[in-house]
Amino acid sequence: MTGELGLGDTQGILLRPEVRPARTSEGLGWGSLYLSTQRELPYRDAFDGAPCHLMVLHLDGPVTVRRGRRGLVSTERVPAGGLFLHPAETTLNVELGGPLNTVHAYLTDEALQEAGEGRRPVRLEEAFGGTDPLLEQLVLALDRVVRDRQPGDRTYADQLAVAVAAQLARHHSTRRRESPEPAGPSGLTDRRFAAVRELLDARISEALPLKDMAGVAGLSVSQFARAFKARTGQPPHRYLMRLRVEQAVRLLRTSTLPIADVSARCGFSHQEHLTRVLRAQLGTTPATLRRSG
C-alpha cells in the first residue's frame, strides 16, 4: 500500500450520516495510519472488510456496543478509554447503542507485520471493551498531531504509528502467545548513522517520513526507531527537532534572512511555530536571538 491513507481504506463507518467527523489526518501525508475523531450517534450496520486494521478509542461512555461475527453476537458495556479492535479484511456487524465520541485509527497491515519482525504473520485479535493505557495515550497523541496540523510533525506521527503497531503486535495479536523469533541485524553502525545524518541535513526543511530515514539505513522502520534511540538517546523526531533548532539559531545569529524565511528553511510550519519551539526549549524568541547576534 502506497501513498496517503484515506477514507477508501476504511470499512465505511465514517461515511454514515450518524458519524460526524471533527478532524481527520487527510492532507497530512500519512502513509501507514489514518485517523479520524468524531461524534457518533446510534446506528446498526454491516460492513465489508477494509484493507487496514481498525482501532476505536471511546472518549466517553459507558455505552452499549453489540458486535456480530460468524453468527455469534457479543454485547459489552464499553467505558471511556475502552478499545474496539477489528482486523483488516474481516467483515464487521456492529450496533452502537448510544451517542459516543471516538477516535478511529486505521493501521496498514504492512506496518503491523513489520512490527512483528518474524517469519510468522501477525494476526490482530478481535476485541472490544478492554483497555490498554499505552495504546490509549498513543492514539490521543496522534489526535493532538491532527488537531495542531503541523507539517513538521510528520516524523513524530510516524514514530507514534510505529509504537501503535508494536503495541498491537505484542499485546493484541496471536503473536503474544508464540515464542519470539531472533531478529536480524538491527544496529545503527557508523556508516548507517552517517547516511541518516546526511539525509536529515539535506531535507531538514521537509516533512520527513520515518520510512525514508530507515531506508537509507537499510533497516525496517521498527528496527530503525529502536536502533536510532539506542544510538542517540533520542527518538528520531526529537533528534530532528534539535537539529532544526540548532540551524535556526545559527541563521538567526549569522544571517539577515527574515524570521519567516528562517522558519521555512529549518522545517517549521511558520514563524509562530518557530517562536513557540524556541520559547519552550531555549526560553527565548527569534527576535531576541537576532538582537543578541
Coordinates of C-alpha atoms in Angstrom, one line a residue:
M1 CA 0.0 0.0 0.0
T2 CA 1.5 3.3 -1.1
G3 CA 0.5 7.0 -0.8
E4 CA -1.6 8.7 1.8
L5 CA -4.3 6.7 3.6
G6 CA -7.8 8.0 3.4
L7 CA -11.5 7.1 3.6
G8 CA -11.1 4.5 0.9
D9 CA -9.0 2.4 3.3
T10 CA -11.8 2.3 6.0
Q11 CA -14.9 0.0 6.3
G12 CA -17.3 2.8 5.7
I13 CA -18.3 3.6 9.2
L14 CA -17.0 7.1 8.8
L15 CA -19.3 7.7 5.8
R16 CA -22.5 7.0 7.7
P17 CA -24.8 10.1 8.3
E18 CA -24.7 9.3 12.1
V19 CA -21.0 9.8 12.2
R20 CA -19.8 13.4 12.2
P21 CA -16.0 13.8 12.0
A22 CA -14.5 16.8 13.7
R23 CA -11.0 16.3 12.2
T24 CA -9.0 13.7 10.2
S25 CA -5.4 13.1 9.1
E26 CA -6.3 13.7 5.5
G27 CA -3.8 16.0 3.8
L28 CA -1.0 15.3 6.3
G29 CA 0.6 12.7 4.0
W30 CA 0.4 9.8 6.5
G31 CA 1.1 6.5 4.7
S32 CA 0.7 3.9 7.4
L33 CA -2.1 5.2 9.5
Y34 CA -5.4 7.2 9.0
L35 CA -7.0 8.9 12.0
S36 CA -10.4 10.4 12.5
T37 CA -12.0 12.0 15.5
Q38 CA -15.8 12.3 15.6
R39 CA -19.2 12.2 17.3
E40 CA -21.2 9.0 16.6
L41 CA -24.9 8.7 17.0
P42 CA -26.6 5.3 17.5
Y43 CA -26.6 3.1 14.4
R44 CA -26.6 -0.6 13.3
D45 CA -24.9 -1.8 10.2
A46 CA -22.8 -4.4 8.5
F47 CA -19.5 -3.5 6.8
D48 CA -17.2 -5.3 4.4
G49 CA -13.6 -5.9 5.4
A50 CA -11.2 -3.0 5.0
P51 CA -7.5 -3.2 3.9
C52 CA -6.5 -1.7 7.3
H53 CA -6.8 -2.8 10.9
L54 CA -9.2 -0.7 12.9
M55 CA -8.8 0.7 16.4
V56 CA -11.6 2.7 18.0
L57 CA -10.9 4.5 21.3
H58 CA -14.0 5.5 23.2
L59 CA -13.6 9.1 24.6
D60 CA -16.6 8.9 26.8
G61 CA -19.2 6.4 27.9
P62 CA -20.1 3.9 29.1
V63 CA -22.1 2.9 26.0
T64 CA -23.5 -0.5 24.9
V65 CA -21.9 -2.0 21.8
R66 CA -23.1 -5.2 20.0
R67 CA -20.8 -7.0 17.7
G68 CA -21.7 -9.9 15.4
R69 CA -19.2 -12.4 13.9
R70 CA -19.8 -15.8 12.4
G71 CA -23.4 -16.0 13.7
L72 CA -22.4 -15.0 17.2
V73 CA -23.4 -11.8 18.9
S74 CA -21.4 -10.2 21.8
T75 CA -22.6 -7.3 23.9
E76 CA -20.4 -5.1 26.0
R77 CA -20.9 -2.0 28.1
V78 CA -17.8 -0.1 27.0
P79 CA -16.4 2.6 29.3
A80 CA -14.5 5.7 28.5
G81 CA -11.0 4.6 27.5
G82 CA -12.4 1.3 26.1
L83 CA -11.0 -0.1 22.9
F84 CA -12.6 -1.7 19.9
L85 CA -10.1 -3.7 17.7
H86 CA -11.0 -5.2 14.4
P87 CA -8.6 -7.0 11.9
A88 CA -8.2 -6.0 8.3
E89 CA -10.1 -7.8 5.5
T90 CA -12.7 -9.0 8.0
T91 CA -16.4 -8.3 7.8
L92 CA -18.0 -6.3 10.7
N93 CA -21.5 -6.3 12.1
V94 CA -21.9 -3.7 14.8
E95 CA -24.6 -1.8 16.7
L96 CA -23.9 1.3 18.7
G97 CA -26.4 1.7 21.5
G98 CA -25.9 5.4 22.3
P99 CA -24.1 8.6 21.4
L100 CA -20.4 8.5 21.6
N101 CA -17.2 10.5 21.0
T102 CA -14.5 8.4 19.4
V103 CA -11.1 8.3 17.7
H104 CA -10.8 5.8 14.9
A105 CA -7.2 4.8 13.9
Y106 CA -6.7 2.6 10.8
L107 CA -3.3 0.9 10.5
T108 CA -1.9 -0.8 7.4
D109 CA -1.2 -4.5 7.7
E110 CA 2.3 -3.7 6.3
A111 CA 3.0 -1.7 9.5
L112 CA 1.7 -4.4 11.7
Q113 CA 3.7 -7.1 10.0
E114 CA 6.9 -5.0 10.2
A115 CA 6.3 -4.6 13.9
G116 CA 6.3 -8.4 14.3
E117 CA 9.7 -8.8 12.7
G118 CA 9.3 -12.5 12.2
R119 CA 8.6 -15.1 9.6
R120 CA 5.2 -15.9 11.0
P121 CA 2.4 -13.4 10.2
V122 CA 0.9 -11.2 12.9
R123 CA -2.8 -11.6 13.2
L124 CA -4.7 -8.9 15.1
E125 CA -7.2 -10.3 17.6
E126 CA -10.8 -9.0 17.6
A127 CA -11.6 -7.3 20.9
F128 CA -13.8 -4.7 22.4
G129 CA -14.5 -3.3 25.9
G130 CA -10.9 -3.8 27.2
T131 CA -8.4 -1.1 28.0
D132 CA -4.8 -0.5 27.2
P133 CA -3.4 2.7 28.8
L134 CA -0.4 2.9 26.5
L135 CA -2.4 2.4 23.3
E136 CA -4.9 5.0 24.5
Q137 CA -2.1 7.6 25.1
L138 CA -0.6 6.9 21.7
V139 CA -3.9 7.3 19.9
L140 CA -4.6 10.6 21.8
A141 CA -1.1 11.8 20.9
L142 CA -1.9 11.2 17.2
D143 CA -5.1 13.0 17.6
R144 CA -3.2 16.0 19.0
V145 CA -0.9 16.0 16.0
V146 CA -4.0 16.0 13.7
R147 CA -5.6 18.8 15.8
D148 CA -2.5 21.0 15.6
R149 CA -1.8 20.1 11.9
Q150 CA 1.9 21.0 11.9
P151 CA 3.5 19.5 8.7
G152 CA 6.8 19.4 10.6
D153 CA 5.3 16.8 12.9
R154 CA 5.4 14.1 10.2
T155 CA 8.4 12.3 11.7
Y156 CA 6.7 12.4 15.2
A157 CA 3.5 11.0 13.7
D158 CA 5.4 8.2 12.0
Q159 CA 7.1 7.4 15.3
L160 CA 3.7 7.2 17.1
A161 CA 2.4 4.9 14.3
V162 CA 5.4 2.6 14.8
A163 CA 4.7 2.5 18.6
V164 CA 1.0 1.7 17.9
A165 CA 1.9 -1.2 15.6
A166 CA 4.4 -2.6 18.1
Q167 CA 1.8 -2.5 21.0
L168 CA -0.8 -4.2 18.8
A169 CA 1.7 -6.9 17.7
R170 CA 2.9 -7.6 21.3
H171 CA -0.3 -7.4 23.2
H172 CA -3.3 -7.7 20.9
S173 CA -2.3 -10.4 18.4
T174 CA -1.8 -14.1 18.2
R175 CA 1.9 -13.5 18.3
R176 CA 1.8 -12.7 22.0
R177 CA 1.2 -16.4 22.7
E178 CA 4.1 -17.5 20.5
S179 CA 7.8 -17.7 21.2
P180 CA 9.7 -14.7 19.8
E181 CA 12.0 -15.3 16.9
P182 CA 15.5 -13.9 16.7
A183 CA 15.7 -10.6 15.0
G184 CA 18.1 -9.9 12.2
P185 CA 20.9 -7.3 12.3
S186 CA 19.4 -4.0 13.5
G187 CA 22.3 -1.9 14.8
L188 CA 22.9 1.6 13.6
T189 CA 26.5 1.4 12.6
D190 CA 28.7 4.5 12.0
R191 CA 28.2 4.1 8.2
R192 CA 24.4 3.8 8.6
F193 CA 24.2 6.7 11.0
A194 CA 26.3 8.9 8.7
A195 CA 23.8 8.2 5.9
V196 CA 20.9 9.1 8.1
R197 CA 22.6 12.4 9.2
E198 CA 23.3 13.3 5.6
L199 CA 19.6 12.8 4.8
L200 CA 18.5 14.8 7.8
D201 CA 20.8 17.7 6.8
A202 CA 19.7 17.6 3.2
R203 CA 16.0 17.5 4.0
I204 CA 15.8 19.4 7.2
S205 CA 13.1 21.8 5.8
E206 CA 10.8 18.9 4.8
A207 CA 8.2 16.8 6.5
L208 CA 10.5 13.8 6.6
P209 CA 8.9 10.4 6.9
L210 CA 10.5 7.9 9.2
K211 CA 10.4 5.3 6.4
D212 CA 12.9 7.4 4.4
M213 CA 15.3 7.5 7.3
A214 CA 15.0 3.8 7.8
G215 CA 15.5 3.2 4.0
V216 CA 18.9 4.9 3.9
A217 CA 20.0 2.9 7.0
G218 CA 18.9 -0.3 5.4
L219 CA 16.6 -1.2 8.3
S220 CA 12.9 -1.7 8.8
V221 CA 11.0 1.2 10.3
S222 CA 10.6 -0.5 13.7
Q223 CA 14.2 -1.7 13.7
F224 CA 15.4 1.8 12.8
A225 CA 13.3 3.5 15.5
R226 CA 14.8 1.3 18.2
A227 CA 18.3 1.5 16.9
F228 CA 18.3 5.2 16.5
K229 CA 17.2 5.8 20.1
A230 CA 19.8 3.3 21.3
R231 CA 22.5 5.2 19.4
T232 CA 21.5 8.8 20.1
G233 CA 19.4 8.5 23.3
Q234 CA 16.5 10.3 21.5
P235 CA 13.7 9.1 19.2
P236 CA 14.2 10.4 15.6
H237 CA 11.6 13.1 15.8
R238 CA 13.2 14.7 18.8
Y239 CA 16.7 14.5 17.3
L240 CA 15.4 16.1 14.1
M241 CA 13.8 18.9 16.1
R242 CA 17.1 19.5 17.9
L243 CA 18.8 19.8 14.5
R244 CA 16.2 22.3 13.3
V245 CA 16.5 24.4 16.4
E246 CA 20.3 24.5 16.1
Q247 CA 20.2 25.5 12.5
A248 CA 17.5 28.2 13.2
V249 CA 19.7 29.6 16.0
R250 CA 22.7 29.8 13.6
L251 CA 20.8 31.5 10.9
L252 CA 19.2 34.0 13.3
R253 CA 22.6 35.0 14.7
T254 CA 24.6 35.0 11.4
S255 CA 22.2 35.9 8.6
T256 CA 19.8 38.7 7.7
L257 CA 17.1 36.4 6.4
P258 CA 13.6 37.4 7.6
I259 CA 12.5 35.3 10.5
A260 CA 9.7 33.8 8.4
D261 CA 12.3 32.6 5.9
V262 CA 14.5 31.1 8.7
S263 CA 11.4 29.2 9.9
A264 CA 10.7 27.7 6.5
R265 CA 14.4 26.8 5.8
C266 CA 14.5 24.9 9.2
G267 CA 11.4 22.9 8.8
F268 CA 9.0 24.9 10.9
S269 CA 5.4 25.4 9.7
H270 CA 5.5 29.2 10.2
Q271 CA 7.1 31.9 12.3
E272 CA 4.8 31.4 15.2
H273 CA 5.8 27.7 15.3
L274 CA 9.5 28.5 15.5
T275 CA 8.8 31.1 18.2
R276 CA 6.8 28.6 20.2
V277 CA 9.5 25.9 20.0
L278 CA 12.4 28.3 20.8
R279 CA 10.5 29.7 23.8
A280 CA 9.8 26.1 25.1
Q281 CA 13.3 24.7 24.5
L282 CA 15.6 27.7 25.0
G283 CA 13.5 30.2 26.9
T284 CA 13.9 32.9 24.2
T285 CA 12.4 34.1 20.9
P286 CA 13.7 34.5 17.4
A287 CA 13.8 38.3 17.7
T288 CA 15.9 38.1 20.9
L289 CA 18.4 35.7 19.4
R290 CA 18.7 38.0 16.4
R291 CA 19.4 41.0 18.5
S292 CA 22.0 39.1 20.6
G293 CA 24.0 38.3 17.4

